[in-house]
mmCIF file of C-alpha atoms in Angstrom:
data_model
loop_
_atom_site.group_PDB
_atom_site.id
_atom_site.type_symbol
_atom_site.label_atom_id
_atom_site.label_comp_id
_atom_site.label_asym_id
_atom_site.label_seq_id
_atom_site.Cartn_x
_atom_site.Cartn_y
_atom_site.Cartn_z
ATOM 1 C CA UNK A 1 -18.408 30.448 4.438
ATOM 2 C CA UNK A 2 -19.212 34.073 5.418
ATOM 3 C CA UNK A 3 -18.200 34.039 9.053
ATOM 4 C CA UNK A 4 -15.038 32.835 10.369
ATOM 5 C CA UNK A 5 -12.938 32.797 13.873
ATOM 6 C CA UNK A 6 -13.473 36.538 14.250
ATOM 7 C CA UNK A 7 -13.042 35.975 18.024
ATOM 8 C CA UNK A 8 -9.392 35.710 17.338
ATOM 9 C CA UNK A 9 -9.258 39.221 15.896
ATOM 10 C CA UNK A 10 -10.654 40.658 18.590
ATOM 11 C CA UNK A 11 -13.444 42.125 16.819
ATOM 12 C CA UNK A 12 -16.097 40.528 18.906
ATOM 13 C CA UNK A 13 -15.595 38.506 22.398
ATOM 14 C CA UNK A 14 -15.560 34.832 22.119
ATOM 15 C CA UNK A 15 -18.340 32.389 22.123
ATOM 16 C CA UNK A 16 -18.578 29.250 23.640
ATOM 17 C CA UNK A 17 -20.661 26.485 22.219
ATOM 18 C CA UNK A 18 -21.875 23.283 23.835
ATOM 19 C CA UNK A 19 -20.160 20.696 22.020
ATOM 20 C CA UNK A 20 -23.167 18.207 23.496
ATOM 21 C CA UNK A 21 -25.683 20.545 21.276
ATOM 22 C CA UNK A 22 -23.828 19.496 17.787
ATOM 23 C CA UNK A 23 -25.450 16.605 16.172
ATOM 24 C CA UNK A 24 -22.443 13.969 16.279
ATOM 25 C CA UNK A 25 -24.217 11.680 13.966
ATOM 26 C CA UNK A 26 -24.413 14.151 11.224
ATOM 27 C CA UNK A 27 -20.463 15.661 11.913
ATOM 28 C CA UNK A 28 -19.631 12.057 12.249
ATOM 29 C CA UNK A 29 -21.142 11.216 8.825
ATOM 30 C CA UNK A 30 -19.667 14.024 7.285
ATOM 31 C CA UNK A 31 -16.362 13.240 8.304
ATOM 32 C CA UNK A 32 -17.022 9.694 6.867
ATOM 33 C CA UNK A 33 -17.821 10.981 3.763
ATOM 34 C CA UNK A 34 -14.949 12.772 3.455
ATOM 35 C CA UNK A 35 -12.568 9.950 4.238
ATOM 36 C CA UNK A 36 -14.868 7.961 1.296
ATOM 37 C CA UNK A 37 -14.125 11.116 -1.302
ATOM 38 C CA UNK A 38 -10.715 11.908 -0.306
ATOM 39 C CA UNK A 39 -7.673 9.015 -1.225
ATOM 40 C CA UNK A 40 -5.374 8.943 1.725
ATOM 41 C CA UNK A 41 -6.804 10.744 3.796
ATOM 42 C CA UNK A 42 -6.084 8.954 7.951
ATOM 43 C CA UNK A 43 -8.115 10.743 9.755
ATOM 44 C CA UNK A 44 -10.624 13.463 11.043
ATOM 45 C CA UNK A 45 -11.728 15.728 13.813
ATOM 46 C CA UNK A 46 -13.968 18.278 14.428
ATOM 47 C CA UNK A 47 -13.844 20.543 17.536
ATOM 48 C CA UNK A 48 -14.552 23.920 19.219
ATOM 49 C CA UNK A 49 -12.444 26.710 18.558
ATOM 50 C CA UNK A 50 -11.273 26.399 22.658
ATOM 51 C CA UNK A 51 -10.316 22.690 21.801
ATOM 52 C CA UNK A 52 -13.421 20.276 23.058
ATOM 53 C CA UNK A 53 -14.239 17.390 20.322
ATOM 54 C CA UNK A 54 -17.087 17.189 18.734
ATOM 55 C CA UNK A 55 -16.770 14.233 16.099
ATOM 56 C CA UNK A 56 -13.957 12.242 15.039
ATOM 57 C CA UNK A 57 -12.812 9.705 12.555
ATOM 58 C CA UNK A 58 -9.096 8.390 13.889
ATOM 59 C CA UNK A 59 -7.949 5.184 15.014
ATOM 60 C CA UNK A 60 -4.430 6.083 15.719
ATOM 61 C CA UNK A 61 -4.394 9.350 17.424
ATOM 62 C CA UNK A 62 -5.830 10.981 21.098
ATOM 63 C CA UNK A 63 -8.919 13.003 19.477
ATOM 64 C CA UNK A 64 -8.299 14.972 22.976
ATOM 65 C CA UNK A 65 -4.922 15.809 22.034
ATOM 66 C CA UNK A 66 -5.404 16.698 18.186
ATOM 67 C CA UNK A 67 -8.576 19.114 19.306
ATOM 68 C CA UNK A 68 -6.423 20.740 21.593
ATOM 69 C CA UNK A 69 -3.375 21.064 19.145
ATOM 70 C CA UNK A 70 -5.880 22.721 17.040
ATOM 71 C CA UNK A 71 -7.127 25.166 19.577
ATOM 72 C CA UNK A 72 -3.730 26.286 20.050
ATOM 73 C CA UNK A 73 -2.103 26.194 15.704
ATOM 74 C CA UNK A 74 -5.475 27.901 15.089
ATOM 75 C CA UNK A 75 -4.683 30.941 17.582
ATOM 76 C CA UNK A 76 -1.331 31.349 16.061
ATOM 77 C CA UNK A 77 -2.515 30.974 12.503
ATOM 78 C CA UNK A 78 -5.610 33.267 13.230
ATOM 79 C CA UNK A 79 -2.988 35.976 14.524
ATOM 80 C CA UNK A 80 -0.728 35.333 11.503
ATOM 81 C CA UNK A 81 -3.357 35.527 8.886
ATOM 82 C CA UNK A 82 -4.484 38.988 10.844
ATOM 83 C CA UNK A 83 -1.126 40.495 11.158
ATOM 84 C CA UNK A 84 -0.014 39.906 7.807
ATOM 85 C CA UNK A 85 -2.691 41.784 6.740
ATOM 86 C CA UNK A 86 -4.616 38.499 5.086
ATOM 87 C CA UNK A 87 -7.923 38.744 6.892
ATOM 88 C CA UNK A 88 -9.572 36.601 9.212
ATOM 89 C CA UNK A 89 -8.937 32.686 9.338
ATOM 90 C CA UNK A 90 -9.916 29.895 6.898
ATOM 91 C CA UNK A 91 -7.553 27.797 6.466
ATOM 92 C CA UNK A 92 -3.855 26.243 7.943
ATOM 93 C CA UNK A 93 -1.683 23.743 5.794
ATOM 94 C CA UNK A 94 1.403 21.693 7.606
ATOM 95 C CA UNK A 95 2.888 19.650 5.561
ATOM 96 C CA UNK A 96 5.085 17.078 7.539
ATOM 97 C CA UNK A 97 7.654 14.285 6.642
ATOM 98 C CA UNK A 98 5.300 11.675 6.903
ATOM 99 C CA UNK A 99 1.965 13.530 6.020
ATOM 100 C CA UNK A 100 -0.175 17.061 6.126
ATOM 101 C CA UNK A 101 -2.481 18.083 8.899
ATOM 102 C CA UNK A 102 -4.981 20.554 7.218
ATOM 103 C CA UNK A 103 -7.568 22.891 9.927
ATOM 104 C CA UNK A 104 -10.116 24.855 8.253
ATOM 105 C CA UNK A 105 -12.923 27.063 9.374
ATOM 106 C CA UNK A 106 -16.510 25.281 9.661
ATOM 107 C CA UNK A 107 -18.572 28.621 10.770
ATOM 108 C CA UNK A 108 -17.395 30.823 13.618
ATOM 109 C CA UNK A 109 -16.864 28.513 16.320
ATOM 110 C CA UNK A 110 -15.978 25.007 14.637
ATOM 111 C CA UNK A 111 -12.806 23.852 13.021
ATOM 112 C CA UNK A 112 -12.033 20.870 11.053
ATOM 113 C CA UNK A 113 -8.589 19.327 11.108
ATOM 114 C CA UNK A 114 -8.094 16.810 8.411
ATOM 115 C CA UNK A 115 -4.728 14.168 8.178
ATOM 116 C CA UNK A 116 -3.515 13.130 4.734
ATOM 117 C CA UNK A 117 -0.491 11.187 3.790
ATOM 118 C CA UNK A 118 1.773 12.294 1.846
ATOM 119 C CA UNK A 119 1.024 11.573 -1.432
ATOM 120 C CA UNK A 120 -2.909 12.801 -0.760
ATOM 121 C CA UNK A 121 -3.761 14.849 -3.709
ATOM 122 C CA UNK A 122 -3.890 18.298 -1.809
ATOM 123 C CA UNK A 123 -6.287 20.392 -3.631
ATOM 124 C CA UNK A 124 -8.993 17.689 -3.823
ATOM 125 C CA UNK A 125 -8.528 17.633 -0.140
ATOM 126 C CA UNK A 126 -9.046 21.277 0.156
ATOM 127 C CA UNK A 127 -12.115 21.211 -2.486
ATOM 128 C CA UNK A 128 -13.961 18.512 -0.079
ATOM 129 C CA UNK A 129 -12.789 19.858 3.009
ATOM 130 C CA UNK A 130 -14.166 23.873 2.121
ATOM 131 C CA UNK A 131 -17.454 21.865 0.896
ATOM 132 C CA UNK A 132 -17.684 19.563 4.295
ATOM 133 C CA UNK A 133 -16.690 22.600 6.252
ATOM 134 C CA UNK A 134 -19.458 24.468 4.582
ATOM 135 C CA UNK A 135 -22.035 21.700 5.637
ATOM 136 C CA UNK A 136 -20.531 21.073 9.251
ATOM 137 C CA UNK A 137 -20.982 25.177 9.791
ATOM 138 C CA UNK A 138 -24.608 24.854 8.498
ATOM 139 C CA UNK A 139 -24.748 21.852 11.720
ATOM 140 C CA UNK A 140 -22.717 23.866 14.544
ATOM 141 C CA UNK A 141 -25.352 26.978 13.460
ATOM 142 C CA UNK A 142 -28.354 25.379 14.201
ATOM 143 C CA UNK A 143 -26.542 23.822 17.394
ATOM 144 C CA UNK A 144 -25.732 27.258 18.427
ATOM 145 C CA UNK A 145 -29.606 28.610 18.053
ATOM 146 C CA UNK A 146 -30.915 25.961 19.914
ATOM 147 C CA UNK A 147 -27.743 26.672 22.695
ATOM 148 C CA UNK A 148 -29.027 30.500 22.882
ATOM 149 C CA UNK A 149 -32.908 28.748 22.935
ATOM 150 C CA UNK A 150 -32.076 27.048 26.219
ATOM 151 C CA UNK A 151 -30.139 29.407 27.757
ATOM 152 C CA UNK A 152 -32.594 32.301 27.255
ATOM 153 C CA UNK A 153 -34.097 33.188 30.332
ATOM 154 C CA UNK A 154 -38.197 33.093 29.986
ATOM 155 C CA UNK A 155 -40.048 35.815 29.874
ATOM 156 C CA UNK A 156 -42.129 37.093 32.970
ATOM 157 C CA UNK A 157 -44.834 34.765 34.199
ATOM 158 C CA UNK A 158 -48.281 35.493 32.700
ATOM 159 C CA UNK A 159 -51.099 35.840 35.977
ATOM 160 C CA UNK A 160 -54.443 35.934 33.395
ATOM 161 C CA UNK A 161 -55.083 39.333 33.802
ATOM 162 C CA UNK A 162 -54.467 41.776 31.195
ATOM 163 C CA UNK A 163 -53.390 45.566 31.854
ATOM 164 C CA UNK A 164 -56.528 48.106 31.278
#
């Protein structure tokens, strides 16, 4: 992925995209696909950067609540990563009693947050989730174009005449 959250570096001012622009049928059906290559994985989400869901694939969680969660681990880890002298954000690993929650970058304004169990086989998760991520950036892209598309403003009216 060549861009990341650089809005959390401060390097550029933050963008906000539409979440209604995203294809959900193609996030959803990458998230599916991921729960179909990845054993034990519980669940999926993908969501703006500010916290607003896109696409998810849980049954037992507030998708809401997770996004938002996400919004605010992926400040802290974003400002972690940066003072530490890392780089910019790509990826945050929590590894609980009962599980992992894993958020990666998906383009500049997307993040996917994957839950595992705990005996989920973490580097095939992070293989298919940098590969998903990869294809869910290509998606929020395009969304984005067609965001700054509609929200262009048209150019002056044309009246027929031409200058001389």
């Amino acid at each position: 992925m060549k861009r990341t959250l650089r809005q959390f570096t401060g390097r550029r001012p933050p963008v906000l995209i539409d979440p209604e622009l995203l294809s959900e049928p193609e996030v959803l059906t990458e998230l599916r696909g991921l729960r179909a290559r990845v054993p034990h994985l519980t669940g999926s989400l993908v969501a703006t950067t500010d916290g607003l869901v896109v696409a998810h694939d849980t049954t037992d969680l507030e998708p809401a609540g997770v996004a938002a969660l996400t919004a605010a681990a992926l400040g802290v880890g974003a400002r972690l990563a940066e003072a530490t002298g890392q780089g910019g954000f790509r990826e945050l690993l929590t590894r609980g009693e009962f599980g992992y929650t894993a958020t990666y970058a998906a383009g500049a304004f997307v993040v996917l947050t994957l839950l595992a169990g705990p005996e989920a086989n973490i580097g095939r998760l992070h293989l298919e989730a940098r590969r998903a991520g990869g294809r869910i950036s290509s998606i929020a892209d395009a969304a984005l174009e067609r965001q700054d598309q509609r929200d262009r403003p048209a150019g002056p009216p044309t009246t027929g005449h031409r200058p001389m």
